[in-house]
Amino acid sequence: MSATHRADVLVIGWGLSGLVAASEAAAAGKRVVIVDQEPRSNLGGQAWWSFGGLFFIDSPEQRRLGVHDSFELARQDWFGTAGFDRDEDVWARRWADAYLQFAAGEKRAWLREKGVGFFPVVGWAERGGYTALGPGNSVPRFHITWGTGPGIVAPFAAAVADAESRGLITVLPRHRVTALTVTDGRVVGASGEVLAPSGAARGVATGREGVDDFTVTADAVVVAGGGIGGNHELVRRNWPERLGTPPASMITGVPAYVDGSMQQPSADAGARLVNGDRMWHYVEGIQNWDPIWPSHGIRILPGPSSIWLDATGRRLPVPLFPGFDTLGTLEHLRQTGHDHSWFVLSQKIVEKEFTLSGSEQNPDLTGRDIPELLRARLGKGAAAPVQAFLDHGADFVVRDTLPELIDGMRALPGGDALDPHRVHDEVVARDREIDNEFTKDAQIGMLRQARSFRGDRLIRTAAPHRILDPSSGPLIAVKLHIVTRKSLGGIQTDLSSRALGEDGEPIPGLYAVGEAAGFGGGGVHGYRALEGTFLGGCLFSGRNAGRAIVAAS
């Protein structure tokens, strides 16, 4: 028998943006229903699995490390990185300005009031390496949440649980929306299938067997259904020609439920989907030796020292060094005709620079364990999660000599594309450049400059050294895959997170937030992201939606 529910606000999706929107509405006394196709073990969505990176401008953490930042510099970086060039970007530009004001203003204080803290060392992601008006962060801005992804989800999950206990919020797991309800041009609810119960652990793929139908009617509907990164078919269908051919082989950086299932129902209700060809996938992916979801991939958050080679053994061109330009590196590698590339490095580098993305890969930060953090980040040896990949990872080769390393690389699938002489020449030539303070190698010059930043010198950038120095060994090679992650386009919205129709006018009753809305406006990042901006876009768009719904009632 079909179940019917009534609410002031229906939120479709319980990722971070949905939780923020729901908690804002409930705080004002609104009755909220939250539906999601997954079991409740997945409350918090992708954000729970994240490293918890947040983008702030001129923060106390930056200032304590001697970083001079400003709204003007951050705006220069954002717009130079985004590359807005379409008519559809009109709202994205406005969202970018509004989000930058948020990141430079009340964002940090708002989160601190909710009990969210931050690791004191600020990271320098997407360093660019071009001119001042090109892509990249001019200064470090990547602030790690104390508690990583679970730490940023926690206050909003707690607010939802509190409102649930008071009867203001109803949470309906295993409810999969298949259509939005439109009456006289207004979205007034949604309908779909109740899926068979599942006791699956967080992140584990679940079935889609329907056992009943449901309908929810509401004065306002918030689409918070996420992106398409778990659906390789959709990723390839939207793959832009400018990035070359879609990879034949990819691994997956998000759970299977990130499937784009709310795109068609939103479009059918009149929402305008834009910038579907803009996406953010990483090229430093490794196969998880202990997978949770299908084709589970982990991204290496790379320090800047590893030698980056394409599948044939040729070093990547300037400035495509680790951590400098994700999209530029992806575009370059798609032109090589291969779906993988390689890092070559030393044990000394892996100990200092290798961090793995994800809350579960950083138990010290996620568990807020200061003794373990000091041991993992400052002690001798690789951090335990990194060591586990060195011991068990299918993409890791550890050897004592360069000929042995090359043989190990060539033994992996696709390794036959390597030219062993080229690999030898690239590594030896790079090492020759280390022997004095003068160099024509741009990466070595950048390494020396990076260590002028205290954060890099302390925990992120190894002292420049010869890769082949036995005292820095053993040698390590890592086969890198493309790992799917974020959709940068989505439902176009105004600054109140109201979904816009093809005529550019708001669709009454319909809102969109988070990745479903391109993190705001249908693509607040343009073509590229500065990092630490995805969770922030979820926070900002969800907050805007919740407050706009309250203000409109």
Coordinates of C-alpha atoms in Angstrom, one line a residue:
M1 CA 0.0 0.0 0.0
S2 CA 1.4 3.4 -1.0
A3 CA 2.6 5.6 1.8
T4 CA 1.8 9.4 1.9
H5 CA 3.7 12.0 3.9
R6 CA 3.1 15.7 4.3
A7 CA 5.7 18.3 5.2
D8 CA 6.5 22.0 4.9
V9 CA 9.9 21.1 3.3
L10 CA 11.0 17.9 1.5
V11 CA 14.7 17.4 1.2
I12 CA 15.8 14.7 -1.3
G13 CA 19.3 13.5 -0.2
W14 CA 21.0 13.5 3.2
G15 CA 24.4 14.5 2.2
L16 CA 26.0 17.6 3.7
S17 CA 24.0 20.1 1.7
G18 CA 20.7 18.4 2.4
L19 CA 21.5 18.2 6.2
V20 CA 22.3 21.9 6.3
A21 CA 19.1 22.8 4.4
A22 CA 17.0 20.6 6.6
S23 CA 18.5 21.8 9.9
E24 CA 18.1 25.5 8.9
A25 CA 14.4 24.9 8.1
A26 CA 13.8 22.9 11.2
A27 CA 15.5 25.5 13.4
A28 CA 12.8 27.9 12.2
G29 CA 10.0 25.5 13.2
K30 CA 9.4 24.0 9.7
R31 CA 8.3 20.4 9.5
V32 CA 10.8 18.6 7.3
V33 CA 10.9 15.2 5.6
I34 CA 14.3 13.9 4.4
V35 CA 14.3 11.0 2.0
D36 CA 17.3 9.1 0.6
Q37 CA 17.6 5.9 -1.4
E38 CA 20.3 4.4 1.0
P39 CA 20.0 2.9 4.5
R40 CA 20.5 5.2 7.4
S41 CA 24.1 4.0 7.8
N42 CA 24.9 6.4 4.9
L43 CA 23.6 9.6 6.6
G44 CA 26.1 12.4 5.6
G45 CA 26.7 11.1 2.1
Q46 CA 30.0 11.7 0.4
A47 CA 31.0 14.4 2.9
W48 CA 31.4 11.7 5.6
W49 CA 34.1 10.0 3.5
S50 CA 36.0 13.3 2.7
F51 CA 39.3 14.6 4.0
G52 CA 37.3 17.6 5.4
G53 CA 39.1 20.3 3.4
L54 CA 37.7 23.8 3.6
F55 CA 38.7 27.0 1.8
F56 CA 39.1 30.1 3.9
I57 CA 40.5 33.5 3.1
D58 CA 42.8 35.4 5.5
S59 CA 42.1 32.9 8.3
P60 CA 43.8 32.9 11.7
E61 CA 45.5 29.7 10.7
Q62 CA 46.9 31.3 7.6
R63 CA 48.1 34.4 9.5
R64 CA 49.9 32.3 12.1
L65 CA 51.9 30.6 9.4
G66 CA 52.8 34.0 7.8
V67 CA 50.4 33.7 4.9
H68 CA 49.1 37.0 3.6
D69 CA 45.7 36.5 1.9
S70 CA 42.9 38.8 0.9
F71 CA 39.5 38.7 -0.8
E72 CA 41.0 40.4 -3.9
L73 CA 43.8 37.8 -4.2
A74 CA 41.3 34.9 -3.7
R75 CA 38.9 36.3 -6.3
Q76 CA 41.7 36.7 -8.8
D77 CA 42.6 33.1 -8.2
W78 CA 39.0 31.8 -8.3
F79 CA 38.1 33.5 -11.6
G80 CA 41.5 32.7 -13.2
T81 CA 40.9 29.1 -12.3
A82 CA 37.2 28.9 -13.2
G83 CA 37.6 30.3 -16.7
F84 CA 34.0 31.3 -16.9
D85 CA 33.2 31.7 -20.7
R86 CA 29.6 30.8 -21.2
D87 CA 26.2 32.5 -21.1
E88 CA 25.2 29.8 -18.7
D89 CA 27.9 31.1 -16.2
V90 CA 25.9 34.3 -15.3
W91 CA 24.7 32.8 -12.0
A92 CA 27.9 30.9 -11.4
R93 CA 29.8 34.1 -11.4
R94 CA 27.4 35.6 -8.9
W95 CA 27.7 32.5 -6.7
A96 CA 31.5 32.7 -6.9
D97 CA 31.5 36.3 -5.6
A98 CA 29.0 35.5 -2.9
Y99 CA 30.9 32.3 -1.8
L100 CA 34.2 34.2 -1.7
Q101 CA 32.5 36.8 0.6
F102 CA 31.3 33.9 2.8
A103 CA 34.8 32.3 2.9
A104 CA 36.4 35.6 3.8
G105 CA 33.7 36.5 6.3
E106 CA 31.3 34.5 8.5
K107 CA 32.0 31.0 7.3
R108 CA 34.7 30.2 9.8
A109 CA 33.0 31.8 12.8
W110 CA 29.7 30.1 11.8
L111 CA 31.4 26.7 11.8
R112 CA 33.3 27.4 15.0
E113 CA 30.0 28.2 16.8
K114 CA 28.9 24.7 15.8
G115 CA 32.0 23.2 17.4
V116 CA 34.0 22.6 14.2
G117 CA 37.7 23.0 14.6
F118 CA 40.6 23.1 12.2
F119 CA 44.1 21.6 12.0
P120 CA 46.6 24.4 12.5
V121 CA 48.8 23.7 9.4
V122 CA 47.1 25.0 6.2
G123 CA 47.7 23.0 3.0
W124 CA 48.6 24.4 -0.4
A125 CA 46.5 22.6 -3.0
E126 CA 46.3 23.4 -6.8
R127 CA 49.5 25.5 -6.8
G128 CA 49.0 26.4 -10.5
G129 CA 52.5 27.2 -11.7
Y130 CA 51.3 29.6 -14.4
T131 CA 51.1 33.4 -14.4
A132 CA 49.2 35.5 -11.8
L133 CA 46.0 35.5 -13.8
G134 CA 46.2 31.7 -14.5
P135 CA 44.7 28.9 -12.5
G136 CA 45.7 27.9 -9.0
N137 CA 46.0 29.1 -5.5
S138 CA 48.5 31.9 -5.0
V139 CA 48.8 31.0 -1.3
P140 CA 47.9 28.0 0.9
R141 CA 44.1 28.0 1.7
F142 CA 43.3 24.3 2.3
H143 CA 42.1 24.0 5.9
I144 CA 41.6 20.5 7.2
T145 CA 38.7 20.0 9.6
W146 CA 39.6 18.5 12.9
G147 CA 37.8 15.2 12.6
T148 CA 37.9 15.3 8.7
G149 CA 34.6 14.5 6.9
P150 CA 32.8 13.1 9.9
G151 CA 33.8 16.2 11.8
I152 CA 32.1 18.6 9.4
V153 CA 29.0 16.3 9.1
A154 CA 28.6 15.9 12.9
P155 CA 27.0 19.2 13.9
F156 CA 24.4 19.1 11.2
A157 CA 23.6 15.4 11.7
A158 CA 23.2 16.2 15.4
A159 CA 20.8 19.1 14.6
V160 CA 18.7 16.8 12.4
A161 CA 18.6 14.1 15.2
D162 CA 17.6 16.7 17.7
A163 CA 14.8 18.0 15.4
E164 CA 13.8 14.5 14.7
S165 CA 13.4 13.8 18.5
R166 CA 11.1 16.9 18.7
G167 CA 8.9 15.7 15.8
L168 CA 10.1 18.4 13.4
I169 CA 12.0 16.2 11.1
T170 CA 11.1 12.8 9.7
V171 CA 13.9 10.7 8.1
L172 CA 12.9 8.1 5.5
P173 CA 15.7 5.8 4.4
R174 CA 15.4 3.6 1.4
H175 CA 13.0 6.0 -0.3
R176 CA 14.1 6.5 -3.9
V177 CA 12.5 9.5 -5.7
T178 CA 11.6 8.8 -9.3
A179 CA 9.5 11.9 -10.1
L180 CA 8.8 15.4 -8.8
T181 CA 5.2 16.4 -8.5
V182 CA 4.2 19.6 -10.4
T183 CA 0.8 21.2 -10.1
D184 CA 0.0 24.4 -12.0
G185 CA 3.7 25.1 -12.6
R186 CA 4.7 24.6 -9.0
V187 CA 6.7 21.7 -7.5
V188 CA 4.6 20.4 -4.6
G189 CA 6.3 17.2 -3.7
A190 CA 7.8 14.0 -5.0
S191 CA 7.0 10.3 -5.5
G192 CA 9.0 7.1 -5.9
E193 CA 9.8 3.7 -4.7
V194 CA 10.3 2.3 -1.2
L195 CA 13.3 0.0 -1.6
A196 CA 13.8 -3.3 0.2
P197 CA 15.5 -2.8 3.6
S198 CA 19.2 -3.1 3.8
G199 CA 21.6 -3.6 6.7
A200 CA 24.6 -2.7 4.6
A201 CA 27.5 -0.9 6.2
R202 CA 28.3 2.7 5.2
G203 CA 29.4 3.0 1.6
V204 CA 28.6 -0.6 0.6
A205 CA 26.5 -0.8 -2.6
T206 CA 22.9 -1.7 -2.0
G207 CA 20.1 -3.2 -4.1
R208 CA 17.3 -1.4 -5.9
E209 CA 14.4 -3.8 -5.4
G210 CA 11.2 -1.8 -4.9
V211 CA 8.7 -3.1 -2.4
D212 CA 6.2 -0.2 -2.2
D213 CA 5.4 3.3 -3.5
F214 CA 5.4 6.6 -1.6
T215 CA 4.4 10.2 -2.1
V216 CA 5.4 13.3 -0.2
T217 CA 3.7 16.6 -0.6
A218 CA 5.5 19.8 0.6
D219 CA 5.4 23.5 0.2
A220 CA 9.1 23.5 -0.8
V221 CA 11.3 20.7 -2.3
V222 CA 15.1 20.7 -2.1
V223 CA 17.0 18.5 -4.5
A224 CA 20.3 17.4 -2.8
G225 CA 20.9 14.3 -4.8
G226 CA 24.6 14.7 -5.5
G227 CA 26.5 14.1 -8.8
I228 CA 27.4 11.3 -11.2
G229 CA 30.8 10.1 -10.1
G230 CA 29.6 6.6 -9.2
N231 CA 28.0 6.1 -12.6
H232 CA 30.7 5.6 -15.2
E233 CA 28.2 5.4 -18.0
L234 CA 27.0 9.0 -17.2
V235 CA 30.6 10.2 -16.7
R236 CA 31.6 8.9 -20.2
R237 CA 28.4 10.2 -21.7
N238 CA 29.2 13.7 -20.4
W239 CA 32.9 13.5 -21.0
P240 CA 34.0 16.7 -22.8
E241 CA 35.8 16.6 -26.1
R242 CA 38.4 19.1 -24.8
L243 CA 39.7 16.4 -22.4
G244 CA 40.2 13.9 -25.2
T245 CA 38.5 10.5 -25.3
P246 CA 36.9 9.1 -22.1
P247 CA 39.1 6.6 -20.3
A248 CA 38.4 2.9 -21.0
S249 CA 39.5 2.2 -17.5
M250 CA 38.6 4.3 -14.4
I251 CA 38.3 3.6 -10.7
T252 CA 35.7 5.2 -8.5
G253 CA 36.2 7.7 -5.8
V254 CA 32.7 7.9 -4.5
P255 CA 30.1 5.3 -3.4
A256 CA 27.8 3.7 -6.0
Y257 CA 24.8 5.8 -4.8
V258 CA 26.4 8.9 -6.5
D259 CA 24.5 7.9 -9.6
G260 CA 22.9 11.1 -11.0
S261 CA 19.5 9.6 -10.4
M262 CA 17.9 13.0 -9.6
Q263 CA 19.0 14.6 -12.9
Q264 CA 16.1 13.4 -15.1
P265 CA 13.3 13.9 -12.5
S266 CA 14.6 17.5 -12.0
A267 CA 14.8 18.2 -15.7
D268 CA 11.3 16.7 -16.2
A269 CA 10.0 19.2 -13.6
G270 CA 11.5 22.0 -15.7
A271 CA 14.8 22.6 -14.0
R272 CA 17.6 23.8 -16.3
L273 CA 20.7 21.6 -16.1
V274 CA 23.9 23.3 -17.3
N275 CA 27.6 22.6 -17.7
G276 CA 27.2 18.8 -17.6
D277 CA 30.5 18.5 -19.4
R278 CA 32.5 20.1 -16.6
M279 CA 33.7 17.6 -14.1
W280 CA 36.5 17.1 -11.6
H281 CA 38.3 13.8 -11.7
Y282 CA 41.7 13.0 -10.2
V283 CA 44.7 11.5 -11.9
E284 CA 46.5 10.3 -8.8
G285 CA 44.1 7.4 -8.1
I286 CA 45.1 4.0 -6.7
Q287 CA 43.1 0.9 -6.3
N288 CA 42.0 0.4 -2.7
W289 CA 43.5 -2.8 -1.4
D290 CA 40.6 -3.1 1.0
P291 CA 37.6 -1.8 -1.0
I292 CA 34.3 -0.7 0.4
W293 CA 32.3 0.1 -2.8
P294 CA 32.7 -1.2 -6.4
S295 CA 36.0 -0.3 -8.1
H296 CA 36.9 1.7 -5.0
G297 CA 39.7 4.2 -5.7
I298 CA 41.7 6.3 -3.3
R299 CA 43.3 9.6 -4.3
I300 CA 46.9 10.3 -3.2
L301 CA 47.0 13.9 -2.0
P302 CA 50.5 14.4 -3.4
G303 CA 53.3 16.5 -2.0
P304 CA 55.3 18.1 -4.8
S305 CA 58.5 16.0 -5.0
S306 CA 57.6 12.8 -6.9
I307 CA 58.7 12.4 -10.5
W308 CA 55.6 12.1 -12.6
L309 CA 55.9 10.0 -15.7
D310 CA 53.4 9.1 -18.4
A311 CA 52.7 5.5 -19.3
T312 CA 55.7 5.4 -21.6
G313 CA 58.1 6.8 -19.1
R314 CA 58.3 10.4 -20.3
R315 CA 58.2 13.1 -17.6
L316 CA 55.2 15.3 -17.6
P317 CA 55.8 18.9 -18.8
V318 CA 56.0 22.1 -16.7
P319 CA 54.0 22.9 -14.6
L320 CA 52.2 19.5 -14.3
F321 CA 53.9 18.6 -11.1
P322 CA 52.1 16.7 -8.3
G323 CA 49.5 19.0 -6.7
F324 CA 49.7 21.8 -9.3
D325 CA 46.9 21.5 -11.9
T326 CA 44.5 18.6 -11.7
L327 CA 42.6 19.4 -14.9
G328 CA 45.6 20.4 -16.9
T329 CA 47.3 17.1 -15.9
L330 CA 44.1 15.1 -16.8
E331 CA 43.9 16.9 -20.2
H332 CA 47.6 16.2 -20.9
L333 CA 47.4 12.5 -19.9
R334 CA 44.3 11.9 -22.1
Q335 CA 46.4 12.8 -25.1
T336 CA 48.9 10.1 -24.4
G337 CA 46.6 7.2 -25.4
H338 CA 46.9 5.6 -22.0
D339 CA 44.7 5.5 -19.0
H340 CA 47.5 5.5 -16.4
S341 CA 50.7 7.2 -15.4
W342 CA 53.4 6.8 -12.7
F343 CA 55.0 8.4 -9.7
V344 CA 58.6 7.5 -9.0
L345 CA 59.9 8.5 -5.6
S346 CA 61.9 7.5 -2.6
Q347 CA 61.0 6.2 0.8
K348 CA 62.0 9.6 2.2
I349 CA 59.4 11.3 0.0
V350 CA 56.6 8.8 0.8
E351 CA 57.2 9.3 4.5
K352 CA 57.0 13.1 4.3
E353 CA 54.6 13.7 1.5
F354 CA 52.1 10.9 1.0
T355 CA 48.6 11.5 2.4
L356 CA 45.6 9.6 1.2
S357 CA 42.3 11.3 0.7
G358 CA 39.4 10.2 2.8
S359 CA 38.3 10.1 6.4
E360 CA 39.0 6.4 6.8
Q361 CA 42.5 6.8 5.5
N362 CA 43.4 9.4 8.1
P363 CA 42.5 7.9 11.5
D364 CA 44.7 10.4 13.4
L365 CA 42.8 13.4 12.1
T366 CA 39.4 11.7 11.9
G367 CA 39.8 10.3 15.5
R368 CA 41.2 13.6 16.8
D369 CA 44.1 11.6 18.2
I370 CA 46.9 14.0 18.9
P371 CA 49.6 11.4 19.9
E372 CA 48.9 9.4 16.8
L373 CA 48.9 12.5 14.7
L374 CA 52.3 13.5 15.9
R375 CA 53.6 10.0 15.3
A376 CA 52.1 9.7 11.8
R377 CA 52.9 13.2 10.6
L378 CA 56.3 13.9 12.3
G379 CA 57.6 10.4 13.3
K380 CA 59.8 8.1 11.3
G381 CA 58.3 5.8 8.7
A382 CA 55.2 6.1 6.5
A383 CA 51.8 6.7 8.2
A384 CA 50.0 3.3 8.8
P385 CA 47.4 3.7 6.0
V386 CA 50.2 4.5 3.5
Q387 CA 52.3 1.6 4.7
A388 CA 49.3 -0.7 4.2
F389 CA 49.2 0.3 0.5
L390 CA 53.0 -0.1 0.3
D391 CA 52.5 -3.6 1.7
H392 CA 49.3 -4.7 -0.1
G393 CA 48.4 -2.2 -2.8
A394 CA 48.3 -3.6 -6.4
D395 CA 49.7 -0.3 -7.8
F396 CA 52.9 -0.1 -5.7
V397 CA 56.3 -1.3 -6.6
V398 CA 59.1 -1.2 -4.0
R399 CA 62.7 -2.1 -5.0
D400 CA 66.3 -1.2 -4.0
T401 CA 67.7 -0.3 -7.4
L402 CA 66.4 1.5 -10.5
P403 CA 66.7 -1.5 -12.8
E404 CA 64.7 -3.6 -10.4
L405 CA 62.1 -0.9 -10.0
I406 CA 61.6 -0.6 -13.8
D407 CA 61.3 -4.3 -14.1
G408 CA 58.6 -4.2 -11.4
M409 CA 56.7 -1.4 -13.1
R410 CA 56.8 -3.3 -16.4
A411 CA 55.4 -6.4 -14.7
L412 CA 52.1 -4.5 -13.8
P413 CA 49.2 -4.4 -16.3
G414 CA 50.0 -1.8 -18.9
G415 CA 53.7 -1.7 -17.8
D416 CA 54.8 -3.0 -21.2
A417 CA 54.2 0.6 -22.5
L418 CA 57.2 1.8 -20.5
D419 CA 60.4 2.6 -22.3
P420 CA 62.9 1.4 -19.6
H421 CA 65.7 3.6 -21.1
R422 CA 63.5 6.7 -20.9
V423 CA 62.6 6.0 -17.3
H424 CA 66.3 5.6 -16.4
D425 CA 67.3 8.8 -18.2
E426 CA 64.5 10.8 -16.7
V427 CA 65.4 9.8 -13.1
V428 CA 69.1 10.1 -13.5
A429 CA 68.9 13.5 -15.2
R430 CA 66.6 14.8 -12.5
D431 CA 69.1 13.6 -9.8
R432 CA 72.0 15.4 -11.5
E433 CA 70.1 18.7 -11.1
I434 CA 70.0 18.3 -7.3
D435 CA 73.8 18.4 -6.7
N436 CA 74.1 22.2 -6.5
E437 CA 71.9 25.2 -5.8
F438 CA 71.6 26.1 -9.5
T439 CA 69.1 24.2 -11.7
K440 CA 67.1 24.5 -14.9
D441 CA 64.6 21.9 -13.5
A442 CA 61.5 23.9 -12.7
Q443 CA 60.2 21.2 -10.3
I444 CA 63.4 21.3 -8.2
G445 CA 63.3 25.1 -8.1
M446 CA 59.7 24.9 -7.0
L447 CA 60.6 22.4 -4.2
R448 CA 63.2 24.8 -2.8
Q449 CA 60.7 27.7 -2.9
A450 CA 57.9 25.6 -1.3
R451 CA 59.9 24.9 1.7
S452 CA 60.0 28.6 2.5
F453 CA 56.4 28.0 3.7
R454 CA 56.5 26.6 7.2
G455 CA 53.6 24.3 6.6
D456 CA 55.3 22.6 3.7
R457 CA 58.6 22.4 5.4
L458 CA 57.0 20.9 8.6
I459 CA 54.8 18.2 7.2
R460 CA 54.3 18.4 3.4
T461 CA 57.6 18.7 1.4
A462 CA 60.6 16.6 1.8
A463 CA 64.0 18.2 1.7
P464 CA 65.2 18.0 -2.0
H465 CA 67.5 15.0 -2.4
R466 CA 68.6 12.5 -5.1
I467 CA 65.9 9.9 -5.6
L468 CA 68.6 7.3 -6.2
D469 CA 70.5 8.1 -3.0
P470 CA 70.6 4.7 -1.2
S471 CA 70.2 6.5 2.2
S472 CA 66.8 7.8 1.0
G473 CA 65.6 4.4 -0.3
P474 CA 64.1 2.1 -1.1
L475 CA 62.7 3.3 -4.4
I476 CA 59.0 3.3 -5.0
A477 CA 56.9 3.5 -8.1
V478 CA 53.1 4.0 -8.0
K479 CA 50.8 3.2 -10.9
L480 CA 48.2 6.0 -11.1
H481 CA 44.7 5.7 -12.4
I482 CA 41.9 8.2 -13.2
V483 CA 39.6 8.2 -10.2
T484 CA 36.1 9.7 -10.7
R485 CA 34.9 12.3 -8.2
K486 CA 32.9 15.5 -8.7
S487 CA 30.3 17.0 -11.1
L488 CA 31.0 20.7 -11.6
G489 CA 27.8 21.4 -13.4
G490 CA 24.2 20.8 -12.4
I491 CA 20.8 22.5 -11.8
Q492 CA 21.1 26.3 -12.4
T493 CA 20.1 28.2 -9.3
D494 CA 19.8 31.8 -8.1
L495 CA 21.5 33.0 -4.9
S496 CA 18.5 31.7 -2.9
S497 CA 19.2 28.2 -4.3
R498 CA 15.9 28.4 -6.2
A499 CA 16.0 26.1 -9.2
L500 CA 15.7 28.0 -12.5
G501 CA 13.8 26.9 -15.6
E502 CA 14.8 27.2 -19.2
D503 CA 13.4 30.7 -19.3
G504 CA 15.8 31.7 -16.5
E505 CA 12.9 32.2 -14.0
P506 CA 12.7 30.4 -10.6
I507 CA 10.5 27.3 -10.6
P508 CA 8.1 27.8 -7.7
G509 CA 8.7 25.5 -4.9
L510 CA 11.9 23.9 -6.2
Y511 CA 15.4 24.4 -4.8
A512 CA 18.7 22.7 -5.5
V513 CA 21.9 22.5 -3.4
G514 CA 25.3 20.9 -3.2
E515 CA 26.7 18.9 -6.1
A516 CA 23.2 18.6 -7.7
A517 CA 23.5 22.4 -8.3
G518 CA 27.1 22.4 -9.3
F519 CA 27.8 23.6 -5.7
G520 CA 25.8 26.7 -6.6
G521 CA 24.5 28.4 -9.7
G522 CA 24.9 25.3 -11.9
G523 CA 28.7 25.5 -11.7
V524 CA 30.3 27.9 -9.2
H525 CA 33.8 26.4 -10.0
G526 CA 33.6 26.9 -13.8
Y527 CA 36.1 24.4 -15.3
R528 CA 38.5 24.0 -12.3
A529 CA 38.4 24.0 -8.5
L530 CA 40.8 25.5 -6.1
E531 CA 40.1 22.6 -3.6
G532 CA 38.5 22.8 -0.2
T533 CA 35.6 24.3 -2.0
F534 CA 33.3 21.3 -2.5
L535 CA 32.2 21.0 1.1
G536 CA 32.1 24.7 1.4
G537 CA 29.7 24.9 -1.6
C538 CA 27.5 22.3 0.1
L539 CA 27.5 24.3 3.3
F540 CA 26.8 27.6 1.6
S541 CA 24.1 26.4 -0.9
G542 CA 22.3 24.3 1.7
R543 CA 22.3 27.3 4.2
N544 CA 21.0 29.6 1.5
A545 CA 18.2 27.2 0.6
G546 CA 17.1 26.6 4.1
R547 CA 17.0 30.3 5.0
A548 CA 15.3 31.3 1.7
I549 CA 12.6 28.8 2.3
V550 CA 12.0 30.2 5.8
A551 CA 12.0 33.8 4.5
A552 CA 9.5 32.9 1.8
S553 CA 6.9 31.4 4.1

